[in-house]
PDB file of C-alpha atoms in Angstrom:
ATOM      1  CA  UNK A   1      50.231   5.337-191.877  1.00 55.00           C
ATOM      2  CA  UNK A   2      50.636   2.823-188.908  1.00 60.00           C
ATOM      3  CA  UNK A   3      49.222   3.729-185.405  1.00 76.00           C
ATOM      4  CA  UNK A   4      51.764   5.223-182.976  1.00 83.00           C
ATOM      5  CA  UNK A   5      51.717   3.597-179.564  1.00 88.00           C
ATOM      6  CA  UNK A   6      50.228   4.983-176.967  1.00 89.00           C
ATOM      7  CA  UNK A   7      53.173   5.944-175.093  1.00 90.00           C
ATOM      8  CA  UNK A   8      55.267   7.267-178.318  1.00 92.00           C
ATOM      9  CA  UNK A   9      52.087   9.918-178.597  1.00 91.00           C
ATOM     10  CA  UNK A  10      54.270  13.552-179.005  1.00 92.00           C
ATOM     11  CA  UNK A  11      57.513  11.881-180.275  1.00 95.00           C
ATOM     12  CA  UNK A  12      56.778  11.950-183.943  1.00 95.00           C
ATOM     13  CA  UNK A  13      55.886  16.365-183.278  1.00 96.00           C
ATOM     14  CA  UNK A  14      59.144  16.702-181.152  1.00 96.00           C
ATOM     15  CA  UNK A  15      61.053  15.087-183.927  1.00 96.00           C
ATOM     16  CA  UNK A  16      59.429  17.465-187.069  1.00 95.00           C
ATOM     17  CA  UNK A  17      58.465  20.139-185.354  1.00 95.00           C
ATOM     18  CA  UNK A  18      60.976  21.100-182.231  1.00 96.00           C
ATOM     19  CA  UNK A  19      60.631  19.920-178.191  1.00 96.00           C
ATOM     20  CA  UNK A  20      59.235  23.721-177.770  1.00 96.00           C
ATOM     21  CA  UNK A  21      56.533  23.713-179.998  1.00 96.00           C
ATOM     22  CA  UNK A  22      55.330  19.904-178.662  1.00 96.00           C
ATOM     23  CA  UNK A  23      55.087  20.975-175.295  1.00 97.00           C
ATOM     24  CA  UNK A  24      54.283  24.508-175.673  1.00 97.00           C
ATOM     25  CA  UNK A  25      50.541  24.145-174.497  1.00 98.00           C
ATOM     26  CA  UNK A  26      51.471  21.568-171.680  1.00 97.00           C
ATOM     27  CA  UNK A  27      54.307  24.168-170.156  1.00 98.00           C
ATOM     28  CA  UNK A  28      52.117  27.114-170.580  1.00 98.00           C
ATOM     29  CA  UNK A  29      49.552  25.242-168.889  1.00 98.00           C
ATOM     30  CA  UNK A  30      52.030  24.191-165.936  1.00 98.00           C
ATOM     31  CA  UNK A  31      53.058  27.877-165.614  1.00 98.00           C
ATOM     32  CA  UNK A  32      49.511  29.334-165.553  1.00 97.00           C
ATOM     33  CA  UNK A  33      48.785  26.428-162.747  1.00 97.00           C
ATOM     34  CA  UNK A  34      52.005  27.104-160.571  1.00 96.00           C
ATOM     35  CA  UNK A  35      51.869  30.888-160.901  1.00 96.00           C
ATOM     36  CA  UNK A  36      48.067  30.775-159.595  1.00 94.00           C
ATOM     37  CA  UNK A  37      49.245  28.957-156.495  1.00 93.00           C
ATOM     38  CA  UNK A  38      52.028  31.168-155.669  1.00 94.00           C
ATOM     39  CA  UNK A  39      49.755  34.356-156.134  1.00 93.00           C
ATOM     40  CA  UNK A  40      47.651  32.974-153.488  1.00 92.00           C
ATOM     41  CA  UNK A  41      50.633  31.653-151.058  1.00 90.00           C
ATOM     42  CA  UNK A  42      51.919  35.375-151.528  1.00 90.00           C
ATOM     43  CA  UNK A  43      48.658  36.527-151.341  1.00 81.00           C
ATOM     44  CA  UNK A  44      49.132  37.588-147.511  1.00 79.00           C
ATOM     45  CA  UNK A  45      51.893  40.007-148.564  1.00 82.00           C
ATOM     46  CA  UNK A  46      51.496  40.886-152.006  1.00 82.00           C
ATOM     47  CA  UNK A  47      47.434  41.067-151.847  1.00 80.00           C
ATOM     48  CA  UNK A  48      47.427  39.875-155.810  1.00 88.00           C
ATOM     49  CA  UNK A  49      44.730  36.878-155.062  1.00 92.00           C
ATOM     50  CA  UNK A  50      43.757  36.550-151.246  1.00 91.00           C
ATOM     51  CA  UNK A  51      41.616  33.635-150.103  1.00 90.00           C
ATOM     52  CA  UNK A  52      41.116  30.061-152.183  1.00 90.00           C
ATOM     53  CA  UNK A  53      39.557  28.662-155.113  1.00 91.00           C
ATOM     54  CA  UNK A  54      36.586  28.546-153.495  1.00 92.00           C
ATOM     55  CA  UNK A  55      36.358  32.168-152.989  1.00 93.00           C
ATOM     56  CA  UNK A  56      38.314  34.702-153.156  1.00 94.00           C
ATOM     57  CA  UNK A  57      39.904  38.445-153.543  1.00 94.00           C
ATOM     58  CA  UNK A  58      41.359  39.801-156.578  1.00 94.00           C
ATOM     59  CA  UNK A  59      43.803  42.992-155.553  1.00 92.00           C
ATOM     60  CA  UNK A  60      41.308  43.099-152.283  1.00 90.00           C
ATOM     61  CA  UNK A  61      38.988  44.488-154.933  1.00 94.00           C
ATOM     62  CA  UNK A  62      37.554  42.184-157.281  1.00 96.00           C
ATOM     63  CA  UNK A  63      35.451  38.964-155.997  1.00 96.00           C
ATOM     64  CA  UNK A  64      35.590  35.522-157.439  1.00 97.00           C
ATOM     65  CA  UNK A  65      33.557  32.838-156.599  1.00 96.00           C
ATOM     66  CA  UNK A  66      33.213  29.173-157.181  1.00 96.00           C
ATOM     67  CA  UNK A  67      30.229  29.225-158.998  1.00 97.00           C
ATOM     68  CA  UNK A  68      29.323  25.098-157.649  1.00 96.00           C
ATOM     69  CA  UNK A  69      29.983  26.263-153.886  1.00 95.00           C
ATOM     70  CA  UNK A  70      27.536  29.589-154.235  1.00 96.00           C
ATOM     71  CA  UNK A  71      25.016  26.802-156.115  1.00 96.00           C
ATOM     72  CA  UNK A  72      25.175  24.751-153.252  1.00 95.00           C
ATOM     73  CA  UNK A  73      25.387  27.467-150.711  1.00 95.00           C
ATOM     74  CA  UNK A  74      21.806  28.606-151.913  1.00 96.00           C
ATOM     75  CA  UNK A  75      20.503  25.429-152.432  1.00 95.00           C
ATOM     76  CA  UNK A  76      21.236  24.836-148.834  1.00 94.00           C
ATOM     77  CA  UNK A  77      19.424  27.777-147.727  1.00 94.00           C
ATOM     78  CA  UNK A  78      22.131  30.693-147.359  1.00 93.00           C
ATOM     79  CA  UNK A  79      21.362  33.598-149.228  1.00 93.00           C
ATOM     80  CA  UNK A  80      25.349  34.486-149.877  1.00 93.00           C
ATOM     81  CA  UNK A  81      26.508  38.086-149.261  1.00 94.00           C
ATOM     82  CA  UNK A  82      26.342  40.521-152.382  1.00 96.00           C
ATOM     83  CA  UNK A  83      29.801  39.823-153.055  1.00 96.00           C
ATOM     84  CA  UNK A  84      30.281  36.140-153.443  1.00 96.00           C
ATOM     85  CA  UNK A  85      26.720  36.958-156.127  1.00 97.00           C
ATOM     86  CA  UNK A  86      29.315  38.981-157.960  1.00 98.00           C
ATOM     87  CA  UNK A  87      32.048  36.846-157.559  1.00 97.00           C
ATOM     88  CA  UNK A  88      29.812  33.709-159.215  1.00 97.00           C
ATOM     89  CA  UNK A  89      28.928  36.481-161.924  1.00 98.00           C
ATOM     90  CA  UNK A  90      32.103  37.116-162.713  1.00 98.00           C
ATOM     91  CA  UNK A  91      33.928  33.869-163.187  1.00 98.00           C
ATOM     92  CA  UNK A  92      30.671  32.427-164.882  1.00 98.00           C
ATOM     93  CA  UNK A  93      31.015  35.355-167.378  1.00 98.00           C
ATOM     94  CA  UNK A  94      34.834  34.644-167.970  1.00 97.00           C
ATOM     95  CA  UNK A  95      34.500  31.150-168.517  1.00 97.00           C
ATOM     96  CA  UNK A  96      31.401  31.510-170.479  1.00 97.00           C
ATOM     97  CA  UNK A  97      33.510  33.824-173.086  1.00 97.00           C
ATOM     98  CA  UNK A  98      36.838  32.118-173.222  1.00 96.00           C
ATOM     99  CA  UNK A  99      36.900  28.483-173.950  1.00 96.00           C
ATOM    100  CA  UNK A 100      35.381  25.027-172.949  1.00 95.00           C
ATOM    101  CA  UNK A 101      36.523  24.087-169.062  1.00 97.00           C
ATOM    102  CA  UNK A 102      39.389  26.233-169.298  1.00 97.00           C
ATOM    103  CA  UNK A 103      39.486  26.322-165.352  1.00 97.00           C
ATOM    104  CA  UNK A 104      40.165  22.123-165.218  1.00 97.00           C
ATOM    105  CA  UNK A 105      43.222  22.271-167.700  1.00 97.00           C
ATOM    106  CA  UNK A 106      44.829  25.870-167.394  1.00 98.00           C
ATOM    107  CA  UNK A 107      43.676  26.133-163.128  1.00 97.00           C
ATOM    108  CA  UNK A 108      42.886  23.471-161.616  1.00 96.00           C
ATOM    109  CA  UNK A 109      45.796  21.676-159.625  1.00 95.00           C
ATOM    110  CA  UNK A 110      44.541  18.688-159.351  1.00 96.00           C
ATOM    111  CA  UNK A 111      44.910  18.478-162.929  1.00 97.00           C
ATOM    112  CA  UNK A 112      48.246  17.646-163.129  1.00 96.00           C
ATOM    113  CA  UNK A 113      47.593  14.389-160.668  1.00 96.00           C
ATOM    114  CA  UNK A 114      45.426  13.441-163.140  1.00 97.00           C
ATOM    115  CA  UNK A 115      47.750  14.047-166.489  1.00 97.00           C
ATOM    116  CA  UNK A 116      50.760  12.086-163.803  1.00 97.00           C
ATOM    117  CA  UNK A 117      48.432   9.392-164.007  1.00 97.00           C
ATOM    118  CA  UNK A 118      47.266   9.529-167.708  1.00 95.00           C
ATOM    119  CA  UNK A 119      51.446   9.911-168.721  1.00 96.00           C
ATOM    120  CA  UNK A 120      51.763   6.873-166.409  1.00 96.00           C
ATOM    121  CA  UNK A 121      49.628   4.697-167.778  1.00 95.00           C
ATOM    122  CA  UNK A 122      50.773   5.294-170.905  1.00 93.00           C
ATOM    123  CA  UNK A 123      54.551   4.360-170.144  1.00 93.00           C
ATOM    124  CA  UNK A 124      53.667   1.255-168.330  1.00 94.00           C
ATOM    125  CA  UNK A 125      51.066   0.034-170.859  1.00 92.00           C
ATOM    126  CA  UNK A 126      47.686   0.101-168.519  1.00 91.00           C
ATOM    127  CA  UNK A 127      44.990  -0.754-171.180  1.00 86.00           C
ATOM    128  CA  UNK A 128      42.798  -2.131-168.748  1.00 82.00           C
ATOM    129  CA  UNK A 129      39.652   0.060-167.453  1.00 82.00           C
ATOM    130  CA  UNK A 130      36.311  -0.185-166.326  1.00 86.00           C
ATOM    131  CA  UNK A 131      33.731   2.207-168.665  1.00 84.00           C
ATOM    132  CA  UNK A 132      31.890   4.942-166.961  1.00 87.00           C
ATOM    133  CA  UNK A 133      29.445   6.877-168.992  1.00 86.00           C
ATOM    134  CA  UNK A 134      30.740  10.643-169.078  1.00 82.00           C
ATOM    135  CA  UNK A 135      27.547  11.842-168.237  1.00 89.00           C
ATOM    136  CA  UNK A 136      27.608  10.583-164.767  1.00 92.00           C
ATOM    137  CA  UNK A 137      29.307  14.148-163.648  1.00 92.00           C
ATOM    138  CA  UNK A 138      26.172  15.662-165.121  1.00 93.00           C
ATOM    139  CA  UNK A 139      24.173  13.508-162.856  1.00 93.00           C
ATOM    140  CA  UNK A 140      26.376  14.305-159.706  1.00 91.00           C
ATOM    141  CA  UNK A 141      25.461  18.011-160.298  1.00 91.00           C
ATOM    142  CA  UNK A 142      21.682  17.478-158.889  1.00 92.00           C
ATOM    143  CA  UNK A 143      22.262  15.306-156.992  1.00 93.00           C
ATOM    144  CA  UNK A 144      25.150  17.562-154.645  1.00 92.00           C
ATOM    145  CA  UNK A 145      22.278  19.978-154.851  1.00 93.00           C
ATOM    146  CA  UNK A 146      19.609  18.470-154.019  1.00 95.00           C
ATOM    147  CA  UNK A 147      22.532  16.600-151.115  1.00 93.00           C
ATOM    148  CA  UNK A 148      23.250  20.275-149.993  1.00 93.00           C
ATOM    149  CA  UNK A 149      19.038  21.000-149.658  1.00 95.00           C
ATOM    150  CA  UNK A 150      18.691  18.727-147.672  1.00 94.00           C
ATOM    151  CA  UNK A 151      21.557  18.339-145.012  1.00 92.00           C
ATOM    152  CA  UNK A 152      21.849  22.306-144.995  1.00 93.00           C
ATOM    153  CA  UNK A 153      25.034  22.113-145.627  1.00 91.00           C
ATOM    154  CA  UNK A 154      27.698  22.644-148.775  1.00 91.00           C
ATOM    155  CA  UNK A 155      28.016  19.264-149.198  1.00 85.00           C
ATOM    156  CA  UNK A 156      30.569  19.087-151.876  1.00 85.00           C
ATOM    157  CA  UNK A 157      33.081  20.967-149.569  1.00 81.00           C
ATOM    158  CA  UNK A 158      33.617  17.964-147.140  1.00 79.00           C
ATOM    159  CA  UNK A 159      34.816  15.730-149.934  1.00 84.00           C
ATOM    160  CA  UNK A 160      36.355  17.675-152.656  1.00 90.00           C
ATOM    161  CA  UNK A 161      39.788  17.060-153.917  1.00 92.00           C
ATOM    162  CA  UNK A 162      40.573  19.854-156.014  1.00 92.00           C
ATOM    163  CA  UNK A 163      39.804  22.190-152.701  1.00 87.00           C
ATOM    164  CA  UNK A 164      41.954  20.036-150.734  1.00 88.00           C
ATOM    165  CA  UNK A 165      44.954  19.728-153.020  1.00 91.00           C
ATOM    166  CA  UNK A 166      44.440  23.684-153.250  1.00 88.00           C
ATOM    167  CA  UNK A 167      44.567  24.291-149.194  1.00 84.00           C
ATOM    168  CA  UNK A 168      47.526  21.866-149.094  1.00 86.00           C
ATOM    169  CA  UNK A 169      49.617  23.277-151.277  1.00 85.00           C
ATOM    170  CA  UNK A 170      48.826  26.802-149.805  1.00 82.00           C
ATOM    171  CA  UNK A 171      48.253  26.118-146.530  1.00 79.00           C
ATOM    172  CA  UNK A 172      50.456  22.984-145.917  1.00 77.00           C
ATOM    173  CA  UNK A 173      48.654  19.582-146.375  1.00 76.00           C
ATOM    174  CA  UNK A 174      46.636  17.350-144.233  1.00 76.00           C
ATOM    175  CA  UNK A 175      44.604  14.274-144.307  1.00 75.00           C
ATOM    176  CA  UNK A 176      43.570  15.937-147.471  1.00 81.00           C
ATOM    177  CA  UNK A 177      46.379  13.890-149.003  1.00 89.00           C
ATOM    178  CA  UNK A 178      44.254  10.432-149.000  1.00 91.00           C
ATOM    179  CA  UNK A 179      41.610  12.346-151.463  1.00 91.00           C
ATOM    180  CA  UNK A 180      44.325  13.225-153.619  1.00 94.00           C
ATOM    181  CA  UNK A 181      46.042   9.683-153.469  1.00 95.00           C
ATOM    182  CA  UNK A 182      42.342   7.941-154.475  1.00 95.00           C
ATOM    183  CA  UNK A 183      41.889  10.357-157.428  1.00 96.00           C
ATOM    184  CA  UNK A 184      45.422   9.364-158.379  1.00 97.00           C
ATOM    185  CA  UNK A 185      44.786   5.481-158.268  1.00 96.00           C
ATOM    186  CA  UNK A 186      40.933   5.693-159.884  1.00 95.00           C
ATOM    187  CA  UNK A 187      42.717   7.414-162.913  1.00 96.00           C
ATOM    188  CA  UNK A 188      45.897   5.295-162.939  1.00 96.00           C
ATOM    189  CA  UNK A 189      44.075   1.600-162.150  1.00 94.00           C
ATOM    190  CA  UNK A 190      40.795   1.348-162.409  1.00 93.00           C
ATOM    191  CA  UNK A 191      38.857   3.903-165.241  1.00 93.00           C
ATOM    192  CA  UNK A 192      41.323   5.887-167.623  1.00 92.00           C
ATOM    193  CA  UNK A 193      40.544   9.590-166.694  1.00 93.00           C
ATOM    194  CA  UNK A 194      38.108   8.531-164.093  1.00 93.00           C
ATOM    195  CA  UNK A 195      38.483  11.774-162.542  1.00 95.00           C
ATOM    196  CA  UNK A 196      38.019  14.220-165.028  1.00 92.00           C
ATOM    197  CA  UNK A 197      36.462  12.828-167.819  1.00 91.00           C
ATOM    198  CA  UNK A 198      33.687  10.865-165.723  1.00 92.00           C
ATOM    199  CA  UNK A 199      32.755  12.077-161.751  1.00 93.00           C
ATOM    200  CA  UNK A 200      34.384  15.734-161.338  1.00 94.00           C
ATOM    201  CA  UNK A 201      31.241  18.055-160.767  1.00 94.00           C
ATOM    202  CA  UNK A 202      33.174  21.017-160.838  1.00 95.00           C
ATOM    203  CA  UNK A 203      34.614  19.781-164.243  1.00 95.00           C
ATOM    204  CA  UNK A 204      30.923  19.534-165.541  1.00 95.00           C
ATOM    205  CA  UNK A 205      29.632  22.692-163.891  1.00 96.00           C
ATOM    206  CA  UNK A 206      32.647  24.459-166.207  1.00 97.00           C
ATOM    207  CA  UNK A 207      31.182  22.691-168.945  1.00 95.00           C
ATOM    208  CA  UNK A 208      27.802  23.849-168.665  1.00 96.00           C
ATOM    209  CA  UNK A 209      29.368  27.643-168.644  1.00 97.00           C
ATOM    210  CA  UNK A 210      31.344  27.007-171.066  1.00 96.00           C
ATOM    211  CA  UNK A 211      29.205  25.097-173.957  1.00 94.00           C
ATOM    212  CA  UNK A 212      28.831  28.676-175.913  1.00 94.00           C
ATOM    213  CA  UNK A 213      32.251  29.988-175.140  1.00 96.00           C
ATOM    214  CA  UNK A 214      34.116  31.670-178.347  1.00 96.00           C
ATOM    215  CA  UNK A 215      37.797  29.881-178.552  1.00 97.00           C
ATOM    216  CA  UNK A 216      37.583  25.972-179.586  1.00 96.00           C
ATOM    217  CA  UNK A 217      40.460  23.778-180.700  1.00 96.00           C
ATOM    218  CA  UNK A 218      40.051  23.391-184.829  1.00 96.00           C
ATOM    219  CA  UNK A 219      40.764  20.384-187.360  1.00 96.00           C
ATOM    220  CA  UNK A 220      41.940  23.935-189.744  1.00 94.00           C
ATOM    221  CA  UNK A 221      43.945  21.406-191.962  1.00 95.00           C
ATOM    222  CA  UNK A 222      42.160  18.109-190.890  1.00 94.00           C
ATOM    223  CA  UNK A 223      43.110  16.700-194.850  1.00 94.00           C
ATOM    224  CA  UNK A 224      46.709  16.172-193.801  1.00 94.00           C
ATOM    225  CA  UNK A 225      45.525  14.026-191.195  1.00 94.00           C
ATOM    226  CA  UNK A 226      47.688  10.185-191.237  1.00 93.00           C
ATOM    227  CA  UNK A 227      45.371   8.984-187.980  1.00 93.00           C
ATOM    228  CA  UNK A 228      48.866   8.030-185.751  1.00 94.00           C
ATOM    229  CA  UNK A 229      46.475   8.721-183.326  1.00 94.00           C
ATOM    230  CA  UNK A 230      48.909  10.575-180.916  1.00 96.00           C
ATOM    231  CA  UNK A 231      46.130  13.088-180.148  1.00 96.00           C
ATOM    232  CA  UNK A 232      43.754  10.637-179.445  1.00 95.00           C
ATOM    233  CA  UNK A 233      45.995   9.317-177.106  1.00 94.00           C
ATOM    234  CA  UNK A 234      46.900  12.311-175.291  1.00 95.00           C
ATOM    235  CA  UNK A 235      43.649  13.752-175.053  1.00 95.00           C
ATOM    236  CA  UNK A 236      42.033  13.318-171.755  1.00 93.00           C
ATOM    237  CA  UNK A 237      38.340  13.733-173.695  1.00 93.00           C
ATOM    238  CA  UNK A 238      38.991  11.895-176.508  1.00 92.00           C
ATOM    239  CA  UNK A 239      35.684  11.306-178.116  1.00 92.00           C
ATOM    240  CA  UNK A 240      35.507  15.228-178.578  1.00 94.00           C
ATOM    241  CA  UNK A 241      37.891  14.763-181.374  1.00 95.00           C
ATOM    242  CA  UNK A 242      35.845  12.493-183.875  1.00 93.00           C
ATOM    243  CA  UNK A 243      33.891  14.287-185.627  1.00 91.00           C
ATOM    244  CA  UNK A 244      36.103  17.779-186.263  1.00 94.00           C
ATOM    245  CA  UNK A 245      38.616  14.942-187.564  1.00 93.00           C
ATOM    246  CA  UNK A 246      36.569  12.844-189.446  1.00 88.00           C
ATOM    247  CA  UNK A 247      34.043  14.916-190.834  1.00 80.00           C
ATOM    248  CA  UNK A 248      31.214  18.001-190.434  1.00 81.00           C
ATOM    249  CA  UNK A 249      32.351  20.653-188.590  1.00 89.00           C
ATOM    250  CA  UNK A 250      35.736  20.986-187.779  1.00 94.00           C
ATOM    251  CA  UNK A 251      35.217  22.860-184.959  1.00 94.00           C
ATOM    252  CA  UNK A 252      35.248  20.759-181.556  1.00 95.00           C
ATOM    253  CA  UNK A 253      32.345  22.043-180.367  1.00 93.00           C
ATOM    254  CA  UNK A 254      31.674  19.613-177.371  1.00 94.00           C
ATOM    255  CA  UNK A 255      31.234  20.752-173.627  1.00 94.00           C
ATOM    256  CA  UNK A 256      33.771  18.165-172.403  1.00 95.00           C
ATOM    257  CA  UNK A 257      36.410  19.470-174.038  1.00 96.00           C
ATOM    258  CA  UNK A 258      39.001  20.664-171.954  1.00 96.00           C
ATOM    259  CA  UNK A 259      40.699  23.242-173.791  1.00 97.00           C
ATOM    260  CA  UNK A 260      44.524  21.502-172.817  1.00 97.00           C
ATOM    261  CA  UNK A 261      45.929  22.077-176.370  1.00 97.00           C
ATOM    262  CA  UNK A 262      47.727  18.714-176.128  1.00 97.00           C
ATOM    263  CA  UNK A 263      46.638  17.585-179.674  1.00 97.00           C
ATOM    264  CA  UNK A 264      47.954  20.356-181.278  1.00 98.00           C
ATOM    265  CA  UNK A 265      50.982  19.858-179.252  1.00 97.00           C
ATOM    266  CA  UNK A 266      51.431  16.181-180.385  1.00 97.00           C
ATOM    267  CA  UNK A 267      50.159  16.600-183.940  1.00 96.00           C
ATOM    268  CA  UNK A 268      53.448  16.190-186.462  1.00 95.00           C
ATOM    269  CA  UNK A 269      51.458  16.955-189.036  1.00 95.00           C
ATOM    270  CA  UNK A 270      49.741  20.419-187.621  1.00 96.00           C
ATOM    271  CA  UNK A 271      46.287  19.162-188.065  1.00 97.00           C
ATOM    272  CA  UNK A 272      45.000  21.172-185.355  1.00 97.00           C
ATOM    273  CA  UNK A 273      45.015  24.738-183.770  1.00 97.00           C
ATOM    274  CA  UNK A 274      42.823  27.143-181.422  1.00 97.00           C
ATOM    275  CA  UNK A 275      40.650  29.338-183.560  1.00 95.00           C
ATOM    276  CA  UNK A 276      37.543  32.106-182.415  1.00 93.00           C
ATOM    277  CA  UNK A 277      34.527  29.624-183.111  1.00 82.00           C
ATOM    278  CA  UNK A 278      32.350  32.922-185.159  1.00 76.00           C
ATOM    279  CA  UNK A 279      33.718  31.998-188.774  1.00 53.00           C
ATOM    280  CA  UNK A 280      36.162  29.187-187.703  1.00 44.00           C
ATOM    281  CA  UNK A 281      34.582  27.071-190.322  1.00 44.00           C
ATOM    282  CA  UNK A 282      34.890  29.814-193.087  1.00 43.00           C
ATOM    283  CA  UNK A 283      36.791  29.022-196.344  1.00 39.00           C
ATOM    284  CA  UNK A 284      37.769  25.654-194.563  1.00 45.00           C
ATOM    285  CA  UNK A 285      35.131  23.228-196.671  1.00 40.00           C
TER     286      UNK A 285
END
């Protein structure tokens, strides 16, 4: 079967398969990202989530902290209070169970800047892009560190756009709005999803917690496969999808994965689905 263009990717799904079960993952994912932000805008009142992504207050009982920040906070030289220690402990443990970087596709706000840019360039045809390596997030990660050691400071607070798209949309936004502008113009001109899928450090430290996590997107009925390429062209990680869909294990099993569901969302011909990775691979030769 021929390729689908890039900016067809879904069409062929919403045609045989309904608009609701093509977008299902995307909307879910909106929801879960708009209903986190309103918890903490009501937060004052309601006391559901108090605080930010960076840290915060669960029912005023349960701590959660940024697991990068309390990294950098100690690398810095500031032994954190006992409860941001649990806080860390507890999201690490979360993330560690569920699923690869769930926190950039089904938290993360700035996420859907980045997908705005990815759907744009699609539409309008953008094919040019300078190539990153993907493991240049990985190298950020020491390097903030070793950053924080020695100025003493969190150093990844001063300049990170997912913290200040998160304040601004709580809080009311600021100059914080030129970060969010450059991360929309690296992803839309310059390196297809620059942000996310080449510098975020947050987006690799969830990646590192999540490498061992249970749920993974599957290639369950990879033989009906007619390479349109629509999840390919959707997927913001797209090298992740090779080898479950061309042969081995059909699990995706790589750290960058995202966990966005938009392949099986786009797939017409149901190729792919979430499945526990213990015995994902059973029966399914």
């Amino acid at each position: 079967m021929a390729k689908h263009l890039a900016k067809d990717a879904g069409k062929a799904a919403t045609a045989s398969l309904g608009w609701w079960k093509a977008h299902r993952f995307l909307l879910l994912r909106r929801s879960c990202q708009l209903l986190i932000i309103a918890l903490f805008m009501i937060g004052p009142t309601l006391g559901v989530l108090r605080g930010n992504l960076s840290a915060s207050t669960l029912f005023d009982t349960v701590p959660l902290t940024d697991p990068l920040i309390l990294l950098q906070t100690i690398a810095a030289g500031h032994w954190p209070e006992l409860a941001a220690l649990v806080g860390g402990a507890i999201v690490v443990g979360f993330y560690a169970l569920l699923a690869p970087r769930v926190f950039c596709a089904w938290v993360c706000p700035l996420n859907m800047v980045t997908d705005l840019a990815a759907w744009l360039r699609r539409k309008l045809g953008i094919k040019l892009s300078y190539r990153w390596p993907s493991s240049l997030r990985y190298w950020l990660l020491p390097v903030l560190l070793l950053g924080s050691a020695v100025s003493g400071t969190v150093l990844w607070s001063w300049i990170d756009p997912v913290a200040a798209l998160h304040r601004g949309l709580v809080f009311g936004m600021g100059a914080g709005w030129v970060l969010i502008l450059l991360v929309f113009l690296l992803d839309l001109v310059l390196v297809e999803h620059g942000w996310c899928g080449h510098l975020c450090p947050l987006g690799a430290t969830y990646g590192v917690i999540g490498r061992k996590s249970l749920v993974r997107i599957t290639a369950t009925n990879r033989e009906a496969c007619n390479k349109c390429m629509d999840c390919f062209n959707v997927c913001p990680e797209p090298e992740v999808l090779r080898q479950p869909l061309k042969g081995g294990d059909r699990k995706v099993m790589s750290q960058d994965c995202i966990s966005c569901g938009r392949c099986i969302d786009v797939c017409s011909e149901e190729v792919l689905e979430f499945k526990i990775r213990i015995g994902a691979n059973k029966n399914e030769g």
